[in-house]
Amino acid sequence: MKKIFLLYIYICFAGHLFAQATIYPAAQQAESIRIDGATIHIGNGETITNGSVVFDKGVITYVGDVQGAPSSAKVINATGKQLFPGFIAPNTNLGLVEIEAVKATVDFAEIGENNAHVRSIVAYNTDSKVIPTIKFNGILLAQTTPRGGLISGSSSIVQLDAWNWEDAAYKIDDGIHVHWPALNTNRFRFMSDGQIAEAKKQIEVRKTSLLSFVKEAKAYAVNSSDNTVTNARLAAFNKVLDGSSNLYVHVESAKDIRDAVLTFTDLGLKPVLVGASEAHLALDLLKQHDIAVILKQTHRLPSKEDEDVSLPYKQANMLYEAGVLFAFAVDGFWEQRNLPFMAGTAVAYGLPYEEAVKSLSLNTAKILGIDKQTGSIEVGKDANFIVTIGDALDMGGNKLIHAFIQGRNTEVNSLHKQLYDRYNHKYAQ
Amino acid sequence: MTKKHLLALFLSFICIISLKAQESYPVNGSKDERPRLFALINATIITGNGNTIQDGTILINKDKLDYVGKNIKVPESYVVYDAKGKYIYPSFIDLYSTYGIEQASSGARASWGAPQVFETQKEGAYAWNEAIRSENKAYKVFSADHKSAENLHSFGFGAVQTIAYDGIVRGSASLVSLSKERENMIIISPESSVNYSFNKGSSRNSYPSSIMGSVALLRQTYYDADWYSTQSDEFNISLREFKRLQKLTQVFETSGLTDYYRINRLQDEFGVKYLIKANGEEYKRLDFVKSMNSPLIVPLNFPKAPKVDNPMEASALSLSQLKHWELAPSNPSQLETQGFTFAITSAGISKSTDFWKNLRLSIAHGLTEEQALKSLTSIPAKLIGVEHLLGSLDKGKIANLLVVDQPIFNPNAQILENWVQGNQYILKSDIVNISGSYQVGSDKLEIEGKPPYKATYNGKAVRLTQEGSHVWIHPNDGNLLSIEAYIASRDPFVLQGHQLKENGETSPWKAIQTGSKTSSPQEKSKEVDLNLGDIVYPFNGYGYTQIPSAQTTLFKNVKVWTNEAEGVLEQADVLIEKGKIKAIGTNLKAPAQAVVVEGEGKHLTPGIIDEHSHLALESWNEAAQAVSAEVRMLDAVNPEDINIYRQLAGGVTSSHLLHGSANPIGGQSQLIKLRWGETPEGLKYNNTHKSIKFALGENVKQSSRSSTGNRFPQTRMGVEQVFEDAFTRAYEYKKAKSKKSVQFRKDLELEAIVEILDGERDITCHSYVQSEINMLLELSDKMNFKINTFTHGLEAYKLADKIVERGISVGTFADWWGYKYEVIEATPFNASLLNQQNVLVAINSDDQEMGRRLNQEAAKMIKYGNTSEEDALKMVTLNPAKMLHIDDKVGSIKVGKDADLVLWSDNPLSIYAVAEQTYIEGVKYWDVQENEEKQNQMALEKARLLKKLLRTQTPKQN
């Protein structure tokens, strides 16, 4: 019976997977291209009105006014249009899950508490139907991130137009994700003193286990030639210790933020905080230790009854005003298509517009460690950008005309658009 | 049990310590029956019926009071106790006790994913549902527990009503005395009341799985009990007992404020009047509780002071928790001020010291001592109809009385004796007070107060201990040696004994009283800070001290999105008055006292209507049966939900509260207006179409269960049959009902489905894939019922032609997918495509986060499918109004319609729009600036409360 059921799921699936088989990853950039006339949001806070961007072999070669632009093999007129760096979605499950409720499609959380050695990149499914729907809204790069346990494993950064994961890889193993053990104080009112004490004890046990692991990893790295046993988890953490990968620490409350930052800085590590829904209560500390934050989804409810109704919308600006480096983010996978609107809402609640764009592009690239290659429309960087008819941070304006990734003119289409076309066809019959 | 019978029972032998022999019981050895005639004399008697007798006498004959007064010579056959200087009260009565009854644990309930249980597992001719336990009788399972009885004596109780707290209908309770005798002798009233709750307890039935299911089950039981007595086909112990017990006092337990709303509806529907077991939150909605006109049994288990020593954990405390901590002790006094009839119970308190602490705290908060006494004596007796036996000290009543060393509510009062059924239980031996000034040779001894005394020897503090006639004096330092003495004579006191010397020798010691007793220094009762915060509606930081009212308001020079033929008016004025839109135009004159809102650069739209919401609900799935048309979402509405306020901040004015999608036929929906601060009844959108939730697909076939479910249906094939069967039965029911037979059984489930057939109840059907939508379309044609709305309808775009042909509307998400298999061909172009095909379409939330950004969700249709801005706005305003058949009142800005309006900072379809003001029928419920002020107030109030808490938690200074 179970087999028949699985077979059924498989058949349904197989049928649907081919539904978008006509959306092809784009070919390499064959000739130099110049885009003229758009308002260019560079991604570093500046704009150029009526500007030009020239790019060749996947790399930007000119950014400036139209008058000074060199000639190119192909010219695209984008007068009245807007040009943004491709948005980068940090902390996503993209490509690691197709349908949340169908276990067979879920690949983002390995069993066990410590999975420092697992790597998301190998499970990243470039054929996920979700990916084109994300790119459809201007997201060109994503951090595909494992979840669960105390140490979830390594994330990687991928570009969203690829035949396979090796092609998609933009930066492999960009960081290891740690979930700071946290008490749910909102539950306290339902708990007895004894239960609270027990919960606190459990948290301490988990913290100790995390810290011992980091200390052992340090010792393991120093004495690598003397190690009598080989340990994949300890070895995997070396890339964090030598600075080639980030340490992402998922943490929420102000108290835990304080604990996590002080603990890791004591160990000589500089964490990137992920979530940090109470980061606004720890601004001094974040500033003092130069800690960056990947924000919790802006479109969320306040976490406490008394909290300012609009706090989640205002938080980005609070971090900006305090000078804390941050990037916008959204929970999940298909939800990533709403990433630009998180930034838009933050603008409605005080964040300067170009700062909002920056926290979807250059700031994100800086935090993820890919700002040398991408994140802004600057000479020498990859030609990762979008051209839209209007304001990409607003629902009405977020309509893409072009999406270039590494200079490749990718198709702006998705299963969703195809279904729309299919039924328009039906009703026109 | 007749009075005569009772008397016969009590005409029996008594021994205070051991068990008393009973008339019908054999005796082992010689019979030892005694006269049991006692007199308490020279006491101050507080009779409990309003009289106080100085130097009074009480005569006890066996278990009864023979005389209470002052003009009697005690016959010589009586054993006399001199109670000079003491106070005598009737013993207390607790109407909500667990004494002597082993309570069921509710741990028997099956875990999630376990097979569902459809019928009772209990053997015998009982009700189908184990939560209906009308057959339970406390007197059958009562087992006197003398250790607990002793504990209750120290509270002051002489009799308690004991209850088996299990199930929704809990059967009958018994009033028992706390005399330490056999059960046969102490059951005063075997069936003193019948008890109810909304908690299914240890029942193994899956139904009910929700609060509205609990209410529905009780409703149906009332109807079934009526039907039962008209028929002869079925024998049912539970229904028979249910009917029989109706003549008793009906006690209903509440566990929170919202239970009152539910109980109120039951009282109205069935003409019953409950005695309500309160929960301590009554003060939060005093007016409403008062309007129910029900007596209460009020507990004193006030919340413990939350710990605030760690400021970061203290920040997790909500203002509502802190305020409740502060205000809960004022609950009893507020009830008294409002003229409630209420008894006081010790329920929730296990130690007598805690009970007395909280009782005195209530008195410090304004509860009068007279009320406190009545609420513990005469009122409880009357509430369960035993005022002829208990509750005051009157001739003929049961001899339950307290002997106290001083007025009982004094801070240091001690209950010395608790007499129960004429049996004396000594709690504290009465120690002779030896306080006074003494001369010891040339030394001076001062003894102050009462045990433990404060004593000084030549001005130095010493430790003085008294045990009966024995006295010890010990040094606090090494300079004075120990003395042991006894009270050698009284008036004046002489203490005589020995002093122990360092060398081990003893020398005689004698102290003679020279000065009269020093009055015991009134021990300062711990100061109670009576500076209390305001009660707010709802009871949280964003509540109002005063419910706001409608204001005449003129919006000037604002961009008006009318949703009417006029379209968008640039720079117009809109006047609202008495909750309605009075005028739309230019250069409108502001009437006197009108508030003028400058709208330059701003946008005014109709209020947002969320067609699919689970806002403000305590539960939303009655999942135990495939059909639960009998449950009403109104029964689960909690008006305190903070998310109501958050929705207002997003411009939402109405929400359609739907049952979940756990079964094919869910429950009856409730449309509300977000009148923040009102009760559920006040939130109700009145005079609208009734509606009901249907559901198709994965949820109803239980796809997310880890193991295969056992509830029909498990496939989409079965889903069709559930509907076909439900409508078939509804047709049969309608026919049977029309015959008006006496034996007709009213079935609330089928009543609701018949309303669908009669066109009185609209169907909102949760749906995903086109095959299931097509199925229901075809079935509705075949069985002749109308579908109002497909909600979600993620593949509705595939059947737009068939849907529009039948005049059905669709309420859908803007862009959700990816969360389950059946959304595999969902597309965010759905709403635009349907709109293009002339289907009436709305964007809804099904989620409180999305609910407060529905303008943004609607704006996504501009991106996905090029819907115009005006059409997009209609998808969250006029279109849902049409679906809900309220578009004659709301949904557009038109003269005469309700003033449900939102003032936006920007184009409402833009991501930059902030709802600045939200009005419902002219009442401003949200104002972005006033909200800032509110938050400042909240911070101040929280700081005040935390300070107060810290003061109470300062370590005691010795």
PDB file of C-alpha atoms in Angstrom, chain B residues 592-715:
ATOM      1  CA  ALA B 592     -19.898  72.363  15.091  1.00  0.00           C
ATOM      2  CA  GLN B 593     -17.828  69.998  17.209  1.00  0.00           C
ATOM      3  CA  ALA B 594     -16.671  68.081  14.173  1.00  0.00           C
ATOM      4  CA  VAL B 595     -13.102  66.869  14.150  1.00  0.00           C
ATOM      5  CA  VAL B 596     -11.393  68.091  10.993  1.00  0.00           C
ATOM      6  CA  VAL B 597      -8.739  65.856   9.481  1.00  0.00           C
ATOM      7  CA  GLU B 598      -6.458  67.580   6.982  1.00  0.00           C
ATOM      8  CA  GLY B 599      -6.116  65.096   4.179  1.00  0.00           C
ATOM      9  CA  GLU B 600      -3.725  66.909   1.896  1.00  0.00           C
ATOM     10  CA  GLY B 601      -1.556  64.292   0.172  1.00  0.00           C
ATOM     11  CA  LYS B 602      -3.412  61.492   1.904  1.00  0.00           C
ATOM     12  CA  HIS B 603      -5.775  58.811   0.692  1.00  0.00           C
ATOM     13  CA  LEU B 604      -9.125  57.721   2.077  1.00  0.00           C
ATOM     14  CA  THR B 605     -10.451  54.241   1.307  1.00  0.00           C
ATOM     15  CA  PRO B 606     -13.206  51.993   2.561  1.00  0.00           C
ATOM     16  CA  GLY B 607     -12.093  49.751   5.427  1.00  0.00           C
ATOM     17  CA  ILE B 608     -10.431  46.502   4.492  1.00  0.00           C
ATOM     18  CA  ILE B 609     -12.561  43.377   4.826  1.00  0.00           C
ATOM     19  CA  ASP B 610     -10.769  40.098   5.363  1.00  0.00           C
ATOM     20  CA  GLU B 611     -12.943  37.365   3.932  1.00  0.00           C
ATOM     21  CA  HIS B 612     -10.953  34.496   5.485  1.00  0.00           C
ATOM     22  CA  SER B 613      -9.643  35.007   8.973  1.00  0.00           C
ATOM     23  CA  HIS B 614      -9.072  33.089  12.187  1.00  0.00           C
ATOM     24  CA  LEU B 615      -8.487  36.237  14.185  1.00  0.00           C
ATOM     25  CA  ALA B 616      -9.482  36.433  17.844  1.00  0.00           C
ATOM     26  CA  LEU B 617     -10.373  32.752  18.074  1.00  0.00           C
ATOM     27  CA  GLU B 618      -9.430  30.440  20.902  1.00  0.00           C
ATOM     28  CA  SER B 619      -9.691  27.460  18.593  1.00  0.00           C
ATOM     29  CA  TRP B 620     -10.894  27.030  15.043  1.00  0.00           C
ATOM     30  CA  ASN B 621     -11.025  23.341  14.195  1.00  0.00           C
ATOM     31  CA  GLU B 622     -13.551  20.885  15.520  1.00  0.00           C
ATOM     32  CA  ALA B 623     -11.717  18.059  13.873  1.00  0.00           C
ATOM     33  CA  ALA B 624     -13.169  14.952  15.451  1.00  0.00           C
ATOM     34  CA  GLN B 625     -15.956  14.320  12.960  1.00  0.00           C
ATOM     35  CA  ALA B 626     -16.313  14.760   9.221  1.00  0.00           C
ATOM     36  CA  VAL B 627     -19.330  16.980   9.780  1.00  0.00           C
ATOM     37  CA  SER B 628     -19.412  19.570  12.563  1.00  0.00           C
ATOM     38  CA  ALA B 629     -22.009  21.991  11.235  1.00  0.00           C
ATOM     39  CA  GLU B 630     -23.301  22.407  14.790  1.00  0.00           C
ATOM     40  CA  VAL B 631     -20.297  24.347  16.084  1.00  0.00           C
ATOM     41  CA  ARG B 632     -20.379  28.132  16.142  1.00  0.00           C
ATOM     42  CA  MET B 633     -17.251  30.220  15.787  1.00  0.00           C
ATOM     43  CA  LEU B 634     -18.837  32.876  17.967  1.00  0.00           C
ATOM     44  CA  ASP B 635     -18.357  30.479  20.868  1.00  0.00           C
ATOM     45  CA  ALA B 636     -14.587  30.686  20.386  1.00  0.00           C
ATOM     46  CA  VAL B 637     -14.257  34.450  19.977  1.00  0.00           C
ATOM     47  CA  ASN B 638     -11.787  36.102  22.334  1.00  0.00           C
ATOM     48  CA  PRO B 639     -12.093  39.890  22.087  1.00  0.00           C
ATOM     49  CA  GLU B 640      -8.832  40.353  24.020  1.00  0.00           C
ATOM     50  CA  ASP B 641      -6.685  39.126  21.123  1.00  0.00           C
ATOM     51  CA  ILE B 642      -3.965  41.727  20.539  1.00  0.00           C
ATOM     52  CA  ASN B 643      -4.064  40.879  16.856  1.00  0.00           C
ATOM     53  CA  ILE B 644      -7.368  42.724  16.541  1.00  0.00           C
ATOM     54  CA  TYR B 645      -5.491  45.918  17.293  1.00  0.00           C
ATOM     55  CA  ARG B 646      -2.711  44.955  14.900  1.00  0.00           C
ATOM     56  CA  GLN B 647      -5.244  44.395  12.109  1.00  0.00           C
ATOM     57  CA  LEU B 648      -6.750  47.816  12.791  1.00  0.00           C
ATOM     58  CA  ALA B 649      -3.243  49.224  12.361  1.00  0.00           C
ATOM     59  CA  GLY B 650      -3.341  47.720   8.879  1.00  0.00           C
ATOM     60  CA  GLY B 651      -6.684  49.269   7.988  1.00  0.00           C
ATOM     61  CA  VAL B 652      -8.845  46.175   8.539  1.00  0.00           C
ATOM     62  CA  THR B 653     -12.368  46.921   9.769  1.00  0.00           C
ATOM     63  CA  SER B 654     -14.184  43.589   9.322  1.00  0.00           C
ATOM     64  CA  SER B 655     -13.061  39.989   9.457  1.00  0.00           C
ATOM     65  CA  HIS B 656     -14.943  36.869   8.495  1.00  0.00           C
ATOM     66  CA  LEU B 657     -14.007  34.332  11.163  1.00  0.00           C
ATOM     67  CA  LEU B 658     -14.046  30.884   9.666  1.00  0.00           C
ATOM     68  CA  HIS B 659     -13.814  27.388  11.033  1.00  0.00           C
ATOM     69  CA  GLY B 660     -10.643  25.593   9.954  1.00  0.00           C
ATOM     70  CA  SER B 661     -10.375  23.008   7.213  1.00  0.00           C
ATOM     71  CA  ALA B 662      -9.932  19.837   9.219  1.00  0.00           C
ATOM     72  CA  ASN B 663     -13.206  18.344   8.020  1.00  0.00           C
ATOM     73  CA  PRO B 664     -15.536  18.550   5.009  1.00  0.00           C
ATOM     74  CA  ILE B 665     -18.294  20.425   6.846  1.00  0.00           C
ATOM     75  CA  GLY B 666     -16.796  22.714   9.444  1.00  0.00           C
ATOM     76  CA  GLY B 667     -18.573  25.173  11.672  1.00  0.00           C
ATOM     77  CA  GLN B 668     -20.732  28.258  11.491  1.00  0.00           C
ATOM     78  CA  SER B 669     -18.701  31.336  10.566  1.00  0.00           C
ATOM     79  CA  GLN B 670     -18.847  34.637  12.393  1.00  0.00           C
ATOM     80  CA  LEU B 671     -18.484  37.986  10.708  1.00  0.00           C
ATOM     81  CA  ILE B 672     -17.144  40.651  13.058  1.00  0.00           C
ATOM     82  CA  LYS B 673     -16.282  44.315  13.022  1.00  0.00           C
ATOM     83  CA  LEU B 674     -13.017  44.995  14.793  1.00  0.00           C
ATOM     84  CA  ARG B 675     -14.539  47.100  17.564  1.00  0.00           C
ATOM     85  CA  TRP B 676     -11.520  46.883  19.832  1.00  0.00           C
ATOM     86  CA  GLY B 677     -12.593  46.853  23.455  1.00  0.00           C
ATOM     87  CA  GLU B 678     -16.022  45.280  23.007  1.00  0.00           C
ATOM     88  CA  THR B 679     -17.241  41.852  24.093  1.00  0.00           C
ATOM     89  CA  PRO B 680     -17.821  39.127  21.461  1.00  0.00           C
ATOM     90  CA  GLU B 681     -21.430  40.237  21.261  1.00  0.00           C
ATOM     91  CA  GLY B 682     -20.188  43.775  20.624  1.00  0.00           C
ATOM     92  CA  LEU B 683     -17.855  42.591  17.874  1.00  0.00           C
ATOM     93  CA  LYS B 684     -20.595  40.777  15.992  1.00  0.00           C
ATOM     94  CA  TYR B 685     -21.545  42.199  12.628  1.00  0.00           C
ATOM     95  CA  ASN B 686     -25.289  42.164  13.124  1.00  0.00           C
ATOM     96  CA  ASN B 687     -28.017  41.252  10.648  1.00  0.00           C
ATOM     97  CA  THR B 688     -25.833  39.556   8.101  1.00  0.00           C
ATOM     98  CA  HIS B 689     -26.183  36.340   6.169  1.00  0.00           C
ATOM     99  CA  LYS B 690     -25.328  33.278   8.151  1.00  0.00           C
ATOM    100  CA  SER B 691     -22.452  31.317   6.745  1.00  0.00           C
ATOM    101  CA  ILE B 692     -20.617  28.039   7.167  1.00  0.00           C
ATOM    102  CA  LYS B 693     -17.237  26.647   6.276  1.00  0.00           C
ATOM    103  CA  PHE B 694     -16.820  23.671   3.946  1.00  0.00           C
ATOM    104  CA  ALA B 695     -13.482  22.175   3.021  1.00  0.00           C
ATOM    105  CA  LEU B 696     -12.032  19.870   0.370  1.00  0.00           C
ATOM    106  CA  GLY B 697      -8.735  18.201  -0.302  1.00  0.00           C
ATOM    107  CA  GLU B 698      -5.657  17.342   1.694  1.00  0.00           C
ATOM    108  CA  ASN B 699      -6.721  18.671   5.067  1.00  0.00           C
ATOM    109  CA  VAL B 700     -10.079  16.942   5.141  1.00  0.00           C
ATOM    110  CA  LYS B 701      -8.565  13.673   4.023  1.00  0.00           C
ATOM    111  CA  GLN B 702      -5.965  14.052   6.779  1.00  0.00           C
ATOM    112  CA  SER B 703      -2.945  13.924   4.483  1.00  0.00           C
ATOM    113  CA  SER B 704      -0.621  15.439   7.040  1.00  0.00           C
ATOM    114  CA  ARG B 705      -1.146  12.680   9.594  1.00  0.00           C
ATOM    115  CA  SER B 706       1.958  10.611  10.058  1.00  0.00           C
ATOM    116  CA  SER B 707      -0.073   7.406  10.104  1.00  0.00           C
ATOM    117  CA  THR B 708      -3.146   6.660   8.086  1.00  0.00           C
ATOM    118  CA  GLY B 709      -6.221   8.146   9.661  1.00  0.00           C
ATOM    119  CA  ASN B 710      -9.355   6.198  10.522  1.00  0.00           C
ATOM    120  CA  ARG B 711     -11.854   8.973   9.948  1.00  0.00           C
ATOM    121  CA  PHE B 712     -13.849   8.836   6.752  1.00  0.00           C
ATOM    122  CA  PRO B 713     -12.937  10.323   4.239  1.00  0.00           C
ATOM    123  CA  GLN B 714      -9.332   9.547   3.408  1.00  0.00           C
ATOM    124  CA  THR B 715      -9.646  10.330  -0.304  1.00  0.00           C
TER     125      THR B 715
END
